[in-house]
Amino acid sequence: MPDATTMDALVRSRAAAHGDKPAVIDPGTRISYAALEASSRELAAILVQAGVGKGTRVGLIMPNGVDWVRTAVAVTRIGAVLVPLSTLLTPPELRAQLRVAAVQFLIGVEEFRGRRYLDGLYAAPALDLPALQHVWSTRRLASAPAGAGPARVLDALAASVTPSDPMLIMFTSGSSGPPKGVLHSHGSALGAVASGLAARCIDADTRLYLPMPFFWVGGFGGGVLSALLAGATLITEEIPKPETTLGLLESERVTLFRGWPDQAQALARHSGTTDLSALRPGSLEALLPPALRAEPGARANLFGMTESFGPYCGYAADTDLPRSAWGSCGKPFEGMEVRIVYLETAVPVPTGMIGMIQLRGPHILRGICGRTREATFTADGYYPTGDLGRLDHDGFLYYHGRSDDMFKVSGATVYPGEVEKALLAIDGVTAAFVTNVPDGEQARVGAAVAGDALTIGQLHERARALLSAFKVPTVWLLVAGPDAIPRGPTGKVDTRRLQEMLANQQRRERI
């Protein structure tokens, strides 16, 4: 998309093309494309007057909504580097991420869901957060007067931004370990999102509901930037609840629901007489009528990571895969090179063999905070993802879990992702989380499972029909839902704490 290589070019182009069309809607506010361009420009002028310029690192901590989008657009269109921060962060975690990303200017709500974020930061000790110069509440930002001087230089400042300039630092982590600050440029982020729009089934006629937090790549890339690039309408809310979400889906005539499968299933149970007839294939299928649903395994799950700025592999979400590729993640998107290598030697494996996935191309990360290029990429420019996968002869990618999660049982390799996939194929299972449970010198397969009216005996029996004997979990824990699973600040499962939960269950079974 030649008109969308920087955020400023994108928002100007979409305002010219779509004008009064709603760009973002939340339960209390809606903003058109023209108003988003104008109001983000006014906000950018306030930021420039306050000392924000090209390259300034600006942290943003607030819940989903129109204001989040307007602020993010204002920051990035003038070349400042956006640092989205999780509303789930504790004070120590927040300070750690501010330090890693060298945030200079912080904008945030003072409180959300009982968490106070800005307390103690207005006078942050210089040795603790040496880069932090300004802390503004969203109330202060909303009431700040714009000066004429900064407004006059705004166009020149925005025009100086190039696709190769840094656009944002987004935090991610593996299943354990401290979060990483992943740096993307305007070109890499916008290019990555544009390459996956067709697979996401997002176009200018789409009315997209997305509950994922905008501080994660699934929310910012899959929601905000996807809608802006396509000229679609994005509908979101601060705190998704069945009653409010269903109301939005009906009143806003949402055509595409992207989110978490367990959320869709919960909504389906509460939907009652809600009119969801506007939803189209490509949405999560629990909310679609049976005639519009695909067979299990027929549709690809878009696959990616923060380092690739979301999915780098997929297939049209409303279209069945070729039968031979059922269960795959689809094919790599244009502009992305994928190779599979041996874990020990990093030499490419034969087609069809499982190994570690490496990525190269214009849409991958530009770097990681505090890490050298040599420590981030291979000598020939590939990024080692840590994910396990295989490519078949037709180029379809199959995911087999994380290389740091795989473990041995009686000398045989177990991939937790493979076991989780099998468990999710059992009728009634809505979520499954698998890891190893130490048992003396050995390891056992442990699974925490959420589902409807299932017993451990039933789960074990059905798993035996789907998995080799050594892969069948021998430590089971029934949980109420995904919220019962411990997670880190970036939302990923905390494997160490999950192992502790399963180990406690193992001890209870032996008492």
Short mmCIF file of C-alpha atoms in Angstrom, two decimals:
data_model
loop_
_atom_site.label_atom_id
_atom_site.label_comp_id
_atom_site.label_asym_id
_atom_site.label_seq_id
_atom_site.Cartn_x
_atom_site.Cartn_y
_atom_site.Cartn_z
CA MET A 1 0.00 0.00 0.00
CA PRO A 2 2.11 2.94 -1.21
CA ASP A 3 -0.05 5.52 0.61
CA ALA A 4 0.37 3.85 3.99
CA THR A 5 4.09 3.59 4.67
CA THR A 6 4.03 5.89 7.73
CA MET A 7 1.34 6.55 10.31
CA ASP A 8 0.90 10.16 9.22
CA ALA A 9 0.47 9.16 5.58
CA LEU A 10 -2.00 6.47 6.63
CA VAL A 11 -4.28 8.66 8.74
CA ARG A 12 -4.29 11.46 6.14
CA SER A 13 -5.10 9.05 3.34
CA ARG A 14 -7.94 7.38 5.21
CA ALA A 15 -9.45 10.69 6.29
CA ALA A 16 -9.48 11.83 2.66
CA ALA A 17 -11.02 8.57 1.47
CA HIS A 18 -13.54 7.87 4.23
CA GLY A 19 -14.31 11.25 5.85
CA ASP A 20 -17.40 10.88 8.05
CA LYS A 21 -17.24 7.09 8.24
CA PRO A 22 -16.78 5.85 11.85
CA ALA A 23 -13.20 4.78 12.47
CA VAL A 24 -13.42 3.69 16.13
CA ILE A 25 -16.42 3.13 18.38
CA ASP A 26 -16.49 2.42 22.10
CA PRO A 27 -19.58 2.34 24.35
CA GLY A 28 -19.33 6.06 25.12
CA THR A 29 -17.67 7.61 22.08
CA ARG A 30 -17.35 7.28 18.33
CA ILE A 31 -14.94 9.08 16.04
CA SER A 32 -14.91 9.41 12.27
CA TYR A 33 -11.83 9.13 10.09
CA ALA A 34 -11.86 12.87 9.47
CA ALA A 35 -12.22 13.63 13.18
CA LEU A 36 -9.47 11.15 14.05
CA GLU A 37 -7.08 12.92 11.68
CA ALA A 38 -8.00 16.38 12.97
CA SER A 39 -8.09 15.56 16.68
CA SER A 40 -4.87 13.51 16.60
CA ARG A 41 -3.22 16.46 14.84
CA GLU A 42 -4.37 18.79 17.61
CA LEU A 43 -3.09 16.35 20.22
CA ALA A 44 0.22 16.03 18.38
CA ALA A 45 0.61 19.81 18.54
CA ILE A 46 0.14 19.68 22.33
CA LEU A 47 2.79 16.98 22.58
CA VAL A 48 5.24 18.93 20.43
CA GLN A 49 4.75 22.00 22.60
CA ALA A 50 5.46 19.82 25.66
CA GLY A 51 8.78 18.71 24.18
CA VAL A 52 7.88 15.52 22.33
CA GLY A 53 9.59 15.19 18.97
CA LYS A 54 10.86 12.68 16.48
CA GLY A 55 12.46 9.79 18.36
CA THR A 56 11.00 10.67 21.78
CA ARG A 57 9.86 7.50 23.53
CA VAL A 58 6.30 7.94 24.78
CA GLY A 59 4.72 5.39 27.10
CA LEU A 60 0.93 4.93 26.96
CA ILE A 61 -1.04 3.16 29.65
CA MET A 62 -4.83 3.26 29.37
CA PRO A 63 -7.66 0.86 28.55
CA ASN A 64 -9.09 0.24 25.08
CA GLY A 65 -11.16 3.01 23.57
CA VAL A 66 -11.26 5.95 21.20
CA ASP A 67 -8.82 7.92 23.36
CA TRP A 68 -6.19 5.17 23.18
CA VAL A 69 -6.32 5.19 19.38
CA ARG A 70 -6.27 8.99 19.10
CA THR A 71 -3.27 9.24 21.42
CA ALA A 72 -1.34 6.47 19.67
CA VAL A 73 -1.95 8.10 16.28
CA ALA A 74 -0.87 11.50 17.58
CA VAL A 75 2.37 10.12 19.02
CA THR A 76 3.41 8.07 16.01
CA ARG A 77 2.46 10.49 13.22
CA ILE A 78 5.10 12.98 14.41
CA GLY A 79 7.80 10.32 14.61
CA ALA A 80 7.78 9.77 18.36
CA VAL A 81 8.16 6.12 19.42
CA LEU A 82 5.05 4.68 21.04
CA VAL A 83 5.51 2.28 23.98
CA PRO A 84 2.15 0.61 24.75
CA LEU A 85 2.07 -0.52 28.38
CA SER A 86 -0.16 -3.16 29.89
CA THR A 87 -2.92 -2.14 32.28
CA LEU A 88 -2.16 -5.44 34.08
CA LEU A 89 1.27 -4.28 35.23
CA THR A 90 2.13 -4.01 38.91
CA PRO A 91 4.17 -0.94 39.98
CA PRO A 92 7.50 -2.84 39.94
CA GLU A 93 6.71 -4.32 36.52
CA LEU A 94 5.74 -0.91 35.16
CA ARG A 95 8.96 0.66 36.38
CA ALA A 96 10.96 -2.19 34.87
CA GLN A 97 9.39 -1.70 31.44
CA LEU A 98 9.78 2.08 31.60
CA ARG A 99 13.45 1.50 32.31
CA VAL A 100 14.01 -1.11 29.59
CA ALA A 101 12.33 1.03 26.92
CA ALA A 102 13.96 4.25 28.19
CA VAL A 103 10.56 5.97 28.22
CA GLN A 104 10.93 9.75 28.33
CA PHE A 105 7.30 10.88 28.36
CA LEU A 106 4.54 8.86 30.04
CA ILE A 107 0.82 9.34 29.39
CA GLY A 108 -1.62 7.31 31.45
CA VAL A 109 -4.88 7.01 33.30
CA GLU A 110 -4.37 7.45 37.00
CA GLU A 111 -6.47 4.39 37.87
CA PHE A 112 -8.15 1.45 36.12
CA ARG A 113 -9.75 -1.59 37.70
CA GLY A 114 -8.29 -0.74 41.10
CA ARG A 115 -4.72 -0.27 39.87
CA ARG A 116 -3.03 3.10 40.27
CA TYR A 117 -0.27 3.57 37.72
CA LEU A 118 1.16 7.05 38.13
CA ASP A 119 1.59 7.11 41.91
CA GLY A 120 5.24 7.68 42.73
CA LEU A 121 6.22 8.38 39.12
CA TYR A 122 5.76 12.15 39.06
CA ALA A 123 8.96 12.48 41.07
CA ALA A 124 10.70 9.31 39.90
CA PRO A 125 14.25 9.03 41.29
CA ALA A 126 16.75 9.85 38.56
CA LEU A 127 18.81 6.71 39.21
CA ASP A 128 15.73 4.49 38.98
CA LEU A 129 14.19 5.94 35.79
CA PRO A 130 16.87 8.24 34.39
CA ALA A 131 15.18 8.68 30.99
CA LEU A 132 11.74 9.66 32.33
CA GLN A 133 11.24 13.42 32.03
CA HIS A 134 7.46 13.98 32.02
CA VAL A 135 4.45 12.13 33.43
CA TRP A 136 1.05 13.32 32.25
CA SER A 137 -2.34 12.01 33.27
CA THR A 138 -4.90 11.69 30.50
CA ARG A 139 -6.91 14.42 32.24
CA ARG A 140 -4.01 16.84 31.98
CA LEU A 141 -3.48 15.94 28.33
CA ALA A 142 -7.18 16.50 27.54
CA SER A 143 -7.18 19.96 29.14
CA ALA A 144 -3.82 21.20 27.78
CA PRO A 145 -4.14 24.17 25.39
CA ALA A 146 -2.57 23.83 21.96
CA GLY A 147 -0.17 26.57 20.90
CA ALA A 148 0.02 28.04 17.41
CA GLY A 149 3.78 27.62 17.17
CA PRO A 150 3.95 23.82 17.31
CA ALA A 151 0.99 23.53 14.94
CA ARG A 152 2.92 25.40 12.26
CA VAL A 153 5.83 22.94 12.33
CA LEU A 154 3.67 19.85 12.60
CA ASP A 155 3.49 19.11 8.89
CA ALA A 156 7.24 19.45 8.48
CA LEU A 157 7.85 17.15 11.45
CA ALA A 158 5.43 14.50 10.14
CA ALA A 159 6.90 14.76 6.65
CA SER A 160 10.36 13.96 8.03
CA VAL A 161 9.21 10.50 9.19
CA THR A 162 10.25 7.64 6.88
CA PRO A 163 9.13 3.99 6.76
CA SER A 164 12.45 2.93 8.26
CA ASP A 165 12.06 5.15 11.34
CA PRO A 166 11.12 3.44 14.63
CA MET A 167 7.40 3.50 15.34
CA LEU A 168 6.89 1.53 18.53
CA ILE A 169 8.35 -0.69 21.21
CA MET A 170 5.99 -3.48 22.22
CA PHE A 171 6.65 -5.80 25.11
CA THR A 172 6.43 -9.55 24.82
CA SER A 173 7.88 -12.62 26.51
CA GLY A 174 8.05 -16.36 26.20
CA SER A 175 6.26 -18.65 28.61
CA SER A 176 8.71 -17.53 31.29
CA GLY A 177 11.39 -14.91 31.72
CA PRO A 178 11.30 -11.11 31.73
CA PRO A 179 9.41 -9.25 28.99
CA LYS A 180 11.33 -8.10 25.92
CA GLY A 181 10.94 -4.67 24.33
CA VAL A 182 10.50 -5.39 20.61
CA LEU A 183 11.22 -2.49 18.25
CA HIS A 184 9.29 -2.08 14.97
CA SER A 185 9.51 0.60 12.31
CA HIS A 186 6.60 2.25 10.51
CA GLY A 187 7.35 0.12 7.46
CA SER A 188 7.70 -3.20 9.29
CA ALA A 189 4.54 -2.78 11.40
CA LEU A 190 2.27 -1.41 8.67
CA GLY A 191 3.66 -3.85 6.11
CA ALA A 192 3.10 -6.82 8.41
CA VAL A 193 -0.51 -5.85 9.08
CA ALA A 194 -1.23 -5.11 5.41
CA SER A 195 0.11 -8.53 4.38
CA GLY A 196 -2.42 -10.28 6.62
CA LEU A 197 -5.58 -8.25 5.92
CA ALA A 198 -6.96 -10.67 3.35
CA ALA A 199 -6.38 -13.64 5.66
CA ARG A 200 -8.14 -11.75 8.44
CA CYS A 201 -11.09 -11.04 6.09
CA ILE A 202 -10.91 -7.31 6.83
CA ASP A 203 -11.87 -4.76 4.17
CA ALA A 204 -13.52 -1.34 4.01
CA ASP A 205 -16.98 -2.81 4.65
CA THR A 206 -15.92 -4.62 7.82
CA ARG A 207 -17.30 -3.66 11.21
CA LEU A 208 -14.74 -5.35 13.45
CA TYR A 209 -15.24 -6.11 17.13
CA LEU A 210 -11.99 -6.79 18.92
CA PRO A 211 -11.70 -7.18 22.72
CA MET A 212 -7.95 -7.78 22.82
CA PRO A 213 -6.06 -5.05 24.69
CA PHE A 214 -4.44 -2.53 22.38
CA PHE A 215 -1.19 -2.82 24.33
CA TRP A 216 -0.72 -6.29 22.81
CA VAL A 217 0.10 -6.84 19.16
CA GLY A 218 -3.18 -8.71 18.72
CA GLY A 219 -5.07 -5.57 19.69
CA PHE A 220 -2.90 -2.89 18.11
CA GLY A 221 -1.98 -4.74 14.92
CA GLY A 222 -5.01 -7.03 14.60
CA GLY A 223 -7.45 -4.29 15.59
CA VAL A 224 -6.32 -0.67 15.38
CA LEU A 225 -3.91 -0.85 12.44
CA SER A 226 -5.97 -3.46 10.58
CA ALA A 227 -9.01 -1.19 10.69
CA LEU A 228 -7.03 1.90 9.68
CA LEU A 229 -5.30 0.17 6.78
CA ALA A 230 -8.54 -1.31 5.46
CA GLY A 231 -10.68 1.74 6.12
CA ALA A 232 -12.89 -0.45 8.33
CA THR A 233 -14.77 0.43 11.54
CA LEU A 234 -13.34 -0.86 14.84
CA ILE A 235 -15.63 -1.50 17.82
CA THR A 236 -14.09 -2.10 21.24
CA GLU A 237 -14.67 -1.66 24.97
CA GLU A 238 -12.65 -1.23 28.15
CA ILE A 239 -13.90 -4.30 30.02
CA PRO A 240 -15.62 -6.97 27.90
CA LYS A 241 -18.62 -8.52 29.64
CA PRO A 242 -21.20 -10.80 27.99
CA GLU A 243 -24.09 -8.37 28.39
CA THR A 244 -22.22 -5.29 27.13
CA THR A 245 -20.37 -7.14 24.38
CA LEU A 246 -23.55 -8.73 23.03
CA GLY A 247 -25.20 -5.32 23.08
CA LEU A 248 -22.39 -3.86 20.99
CA LEU A 249 -22.43 -6.77 18.53
CA GLU A 250 -26.14 -6.23 17.96
CA SER A 251 -26.44 -2.44 18.01
CA GLU A 252 -23.34 -1.81 15.89
CA ARG A 253 -24.15 -4.60 13.43
CA VAL A 254 -20.70 -6.13 13.86
CA THR A 255 -19.70 -8.24 10.85
CA LEU A 256 -16.43 -9.71 12.15
CA PHE A 257 -15.72 -10.94 15.68
CA ARG A 258 -12.06 -11.60 16.38
CA GLY A 259 -10.99 -12.47 19.89
CA TRP A 260 -10.54 -15.52 22.08
CA PRO A 261 -12.41 -18.78 21.36
CA ASP A 262 -13.41 -19.20 25.01
CA GLN A 263 -14.91 -15.68 25.00
CA ALA A 264 -16.94 -16.49 21.90
CA GLN A 265 -18.20 -19.68 23.55
CA ALA A 266 -19.19 -17.78 26.69
CA LEU A 267 -21.02 -15.19 24.58
CA ALA A 268 -22.83 -17.92 22.68
CA ARG A 269 -24.12 -19.32 25.97
CA HIS A 270 -25.49 -15.88 26.95
CA SER A 271 -26.68 -14.73 23.53
CA GLY A 272 -30.35 -15.64 23.98
CA THR A 273 -32.39 -13.50 21.56
CA THR A 274 -29.48 -11.21 20.61
CA ASP A 275 -29.50 -10.51 16.88
CA LEU A 276 -26.08 -11.60 15.59
CA SER A 277 -27.18 -12.02 11.99
CA ALA A 278 -24.66 -9.43 10.74
CA LEU A 279 -21.71 -11.68 11.67
CA ARG A 280 -19.93 -13.21 8.69
CA PRO A 281 -17.65 -16.23 8.24
CA GLY A 282 -14.16 -15.42 9.43
CA SER A 283 -15.62 -14.62 12.85
CA LEU A 284 -15.05 -17.02 15.73
CA GLU A 285 -17.41 -19.83 14.93
CA ALA A 286 -19.15 -20.29 18.28
CA LEU A 287 -21.17 -17.16 17.44
CA LEU A 288 -22.07 -18.24 13.91
CA PRO A 289 -25.11 -20.36 12.99
CA PRO A 290 -24.21 -24.02 12.39
CA ALA A 291 -24.63 -23.65 8.61
CA LEU A 292 -21.76 -21.14 8.49
CA ARG A 293 -19.32 -23.14 10.62
CA ALA A 294 -16.43 -25.15 9.24
CA GLU A 295 -15.46 -28.67 10.15
CA PRO A 296 -12.81 -28.96 12.89
CA GLY A 297 -9.35 -28.37 11.42
CA ALA A 298 -10.63 -27.02 8.11
CA ARG A 299 -9.72 -23.40 8.80
CA ALA A 300 -6.23 -22.10 9.52
CA ASN A 301 -5.36 -20.39 12.76
CA LEU A 302 -3.40 -17.23 11.92
CA PHE A 303 0.06 -17.69 13.41
CA GLY A 304 2.60 -15.09 14.44
CA MET A 305 4.30 -13.27 17.28
CA THR A 306 5.14 -9.77 18.45
CA GLU A 307 8.51 -10.00 16.70
CA SER A 308 6.69 -10.41 13.35
CA PHE A 309 4.10 -7.84 14.40
CA GLY A 310 1.33 -10.36 14.47
CA PRO A 311 0.56 -13.16 12.02
CA TYR A 312 3.15 -13.96 9.39
CA CYS A 313 1.35 -17.09 8.26
CA GLY A 314 -2.28 -17.88 7.52
CA TYR A 315 -5.08 -18.54 5.08
CA ALA A 316 -8.38 -16.74 4.46
CA ALA A 317 -10.32 -17.17 7.71
CA ASP A 318 -13.59 -17.71 5.85
CA THR A 319 -12.22 -20.40 3.50
CA ASP A 320 -11.41 -24.07 4.06
CA LEU A 321 -7.82 -25.12 3.64
CA PRO A 322 -7.01 -27.78 1.04
CA ARG A 323 -7.87 -31.08 2.69
CA SER A 324 -4.21 -32.13 2.73
CA ALA A 325 -3.36 -29.02 4.79
CA TRP A 326 -6.04 -29.31 7.49
CA GLY A 327 -4.55 -28.58 10.89
CA SER A 328 -1.92 -26.25 9.46
CA CYS A 329 -1.45 -22.53 10.07
CA GLY A 330 -1.66 -21.78 6.36
CA LYS A 331 1.20 -20.37 4.29
CA PRO A 332 3.69 -17.57 5.04
CA PHE A 333 2.46 -14.16 3.88
CA GLU A 334 4.10 -12.22 1.09
CA GLY A 335 7.36 -10.66 2.22
CA MET A 336 8.11 -13.30 4.87
CA GLU A 337 10.76 -15.99 4.51
CA VAL A 338 10.39 -19.01 6.78
CA ARG A 339 12.96 -21.75 7.28
CA ILE A 340 13.06 -24.67 9.68
CA VAL A 341 16.40 -25.62 11.26
CA TYR A 342 17.81 -28.24 13.62
CA LEU A 343 17.89 -26.95 17.20
CA GLU A 344 21.47 -28.08 17.79
CA THR A 345 23.14 -26.96 14.57
CA ALA A 346 20.77 -24.37 13.01
CA VAL A 347 21.17 -26.24 9.71
CA PRO A 348 17.95 -26.44 7.63
CA VAL A 349 16.01 -29.67 8.14
CA PRO A 350 14.49 -31.77 5.33
CA THR A 351 10.95 -30.84 4.24
CA GLY A 352 8.38 -32.24 6.64
CA MET A 353 10.71 -32.50 9.64
CA ILE A 354 10.09 -30.58 12.88
CA GLY A 355 12.65 -27.96 13.83
CA MET A 356 12.94 -24.40 15.02
CA ILE A 357 11.26 -21.69 12.94
CA GLN A 358 13.44 -18.81 11.74
CA LEU A 359 12.06 -15.69 10.03
CA ARG A 360 13.48 -13.11 7.67
CA GLY A 361 11.90 -10.27 5.71
CA PRO A 362 10.87 -6.61 5.76
CA HIS A 363 8.09 -7.13 8.33
CA ILE A 364 10.06 -8.59 11.21
CA LEU A 365 11.35 -6.66 14.21
CA ARG A 366 14.09 -4.07 13.86
CA GLY A 367 15.66 -5.02 17.19
CA ILE A 368 15.18 -5.75 20.89
CA CYS A 369 15.89 -3.22 23.64
CA GLY A 370 19.25 -3.84 25.26
CA ARG A 371 20.26 -6.54 22.80
CA THR A 372 22.80 -6.26 19.99
CA ARG A 373 21.92 -7.12 16.41
CA GLU A 374 24.40 -10.01 16.57
CA ALA A 375 22.56 -11.42 19.59
CA THR A 376 19.16 -11.02 17.92
CA PHE A 377 19.63 -12.24 14.35
CA THR A 378 21.64 -14.93 12.60
CA ALA A 379 24.57 -13.89 10.41
CA ASP A 380 22.34 -14.09 7.33
CA GLY A 381 19.55 -12.01 8.89
CA TYR A 382 17.06 -14.60 10.19
CA TYR A 383 15.35 -14.22 13.56
CA PRO A 384 15.31 -17.47 15.61
CA THR A 385 11.76 -17.54 16.99
CA GLY A 386 12.08 -20.37 19.51
CA ASP A 387 8.91 -21.86 17.99
CA LEU A 388 8.84 -25.41 16.66
CA GLY A 389 7.23 -26.21 13.35
CA ARG A 390 7.45 -27.96 10.03
CA LEU A 391 6.77 -27.04 6.40
CA ASP A 392 5.13 -29.58 4.09
CA HIS A 393 5.88 -30.01 0.40
CA ASP A 394 3.17 -27.49 -0.52
CA GLY A 395 4.56 -24.79 1.78
CA PHE A 396 1.97 -25.06 4.57
CA LEU A 397 3.33 -24.44 8.08
CA TYR A 398 2.43 -26.61 11.07
CA TYR A 399 3.08 -25.38 14.62
CA HIS A 400 4.46 -27.81 17.20
CA GLY A 401 4.95 -25.66 20.29
CA ARG A 402 7.88 -23.86 21.85
CA SER A 403 11.40 -25.23 21.80
CA ASP A 404 11.86 -24.20 25.43
CA ASP A 405 8.61 -25.99 26.41
CA MET A 406 9.33 -29.40 24.84
CA PHE A 407 10.38 -32.14 27.22
CA LYS A 408 11.18 -35.86 27.32
CA VAL A 409 9.02 -38.62 28.76
CA SER A 410 10.77 -42.02 28.89
CA GLY A 411 13.19 -40.73 26.27
CA ALA A 412 10.46 -39.61 23.83
CA THR A 413 9.86 -35.94 22.98
CA VAL A 414 6.58 -34.33 23.99
CA TYR A 415 5.46 -31.05 22.40
CA PRO A 416 2.91 -29.34 24.70
CA GLY A 417 1.29 -27.55 21.75
CA GLU A 418 0.55 -30.88 20.05
CA VAL A 419 -1.06 -32.28 23.20
CA GLU A 420 -3.09 -29.09 23.73
CA LYS A 421 -4.39 -29.28 20.17
CA ALA A 422 -5.53 -32.86 20.69
CA LEU A 423 -7.27 -32.02 23.97
CA LEU A 424 -9.10 -29.12 22.34
CA ALA A 425 -10.50 -31.58 19.80
CA ILE A 426 -12.39 -33.36 22.60
CA ASP A 427 -16.07 -32.37 22.71
CA GLY A 428 -16.73 -30.07 25.64
CA VAL A 429 -13.13 -28.91 26.16
CA THR A 430 -12.93 -25.12 25.91
CA ALA A 431 -9.30 -24.56 26.95
CA ALA A 432 -6.24 -26.73 27.58
CA PHE A 433 -2.77 -25.93 28.94
CA VAL A 434 -0.03 -28.57 28.97
CA THR A 435 3.43 -28.67 30.53
CA ASN A 436 5.83 -31.08 32.18
CA VAL A 437 5.50 -31.98 35.85
CA PRO A 438 8.76 -33.09 37.49
CA ASP A 439 8.49 -36.44 39.25
CA GLY A 440 11.83 -37.29 40.79
CA GLU A 441 14.28 -37.97 37.96
CA GLN A 442 11.46 -38.22 35.41
CA ALA A 443 8.85 -35.90 33.91
CA ARG A 444 5.12 -36.47 33.60
CA VAL A 445 2.69 -34.81 31.18
CA GLY A 446 0.40 -32.43 33.05
CA ALA A 447 -2.73 -30.74 31.71
CA ALA A 448 -5.00 -28.04 33.12
CA VAL A 449 -8.32 -28.26 31.28
CA ALA A 450 -11.51 -26.21 31.23
CA GLY A 451 -14.70 -27.69 29.87
CA ASP A 452 -18.34 -28.53 30.29
CA ALA A 453 -19.38 -31.49 32.47
CA LEU A 454 -16.19 -33.50 31.86
CA THR A 455 -14.51 -35.80 34.35
CA ILE A 456 -10.81 -36.59 34.50
CA GLY A 457 -11.61 -40.20 33.67
CA GLN A 458 -13.46 -39.16 30.51
CA LEU A 459 -10.66 -36.81 29.48
CA HIS A 460 -8.03 -39.48 29.98
CA GLU A 461 -9.98 -42.06 27.99
CA ARG A 462 -10.63 -39.71 25.07
CA ALA A 463 -7.04 -38.43 25.05
CA ARG A 464 -5.82 -42.03 24.68
CA ALA A 465 -7.71 -42.28 21.40
CA LEU A 466 -6.03 -39.14 20.05
CA LEU A 467 -2.45 -39.37 21.32
CA SER A 468 0.42 -41.82 21.60
CA ALA A 469 0.54 -43.35 25.07
CA PHE A 470 3.58 -41.35 26.24
CA LYS A 471 1.84 -38.05 25.30
CA VAL A 472 -1.35 -38.70 27.27
CA PRO A 473 -1.43 -36.51 30.42
CA THR A 474 -1.10 -38.38 33.68
CA VAL A 475 -1.57 -35.33 35.91
CA TRP A 476 -4.92 -33.61 35.34
CA LEU A 477 -6.35 -30.43 36.80
CA LEU A 478 -9.87 -29.21 36.01
CA VAL A 479 -10.15 -25.41 36.04
CA ALA A 480 -13.11 -23.06 35.69
CA GLY A 481 -11.68 -21.34 32.62
CA PRO A 482 -8.62 -19.65 31.09
CA ASP A 483 -8.70 -16.94 33.77
CA ALA A 484 -7.70 -19.58 36.33
CA ILE A 485 -4.36 -20.06 34.56
CA PRO A 486 -1.50 -17.87 35.86
CA ARG A 487 -0.10 -15.41 33.34
CA GLY A 488 2.74 -12.95 33.15
CA PRO A 489 2.42 -9.20 32.46
CA THR A 490 2.28 -9.72 28.68
CA GLY A 491 -0.64 -12.14 29.01
CA LYS A 492 1.22 -15.33 28.19
CA VAL A 493 0.92 -18.40 30.38
CA ASP A 494 3.40 -18.44 33.25
CA THR A 495 4.74 -21.96 32.79
CA ARG A 496 6.59 -22.08 36.11
CA ARG A 497 3.46 -21.24 38.12
CA LEU A 498 1.37 -23.63 36.01
CA GLN A 499 3.87 -26.38 36.82
CA GLU A 500 3.49 -25.56 40.52
CA MET A 501 -0.31 -25.87 40.26
CA LEU A 502 -0.01 -29.25 38.58
CA ALA A 503 2.68 -30.43 41.01
CA ASN A 504 0.34 -29.55 43.90
CA GLN A 505 -2.41 -31.55 42.21
CA GLN A 506 0.00 -34.47 41.85
CA ARG A 507 0.81 -34.34 45.55
CA ARG A 508 -2.89 -34.26 46.47
CA GLU A 509 -3.50 -37.35 44.32
CA ARG A 510 -0.85 -39.24 46.28
CA ILE A 511 -2.12 -38.34 49.73
#
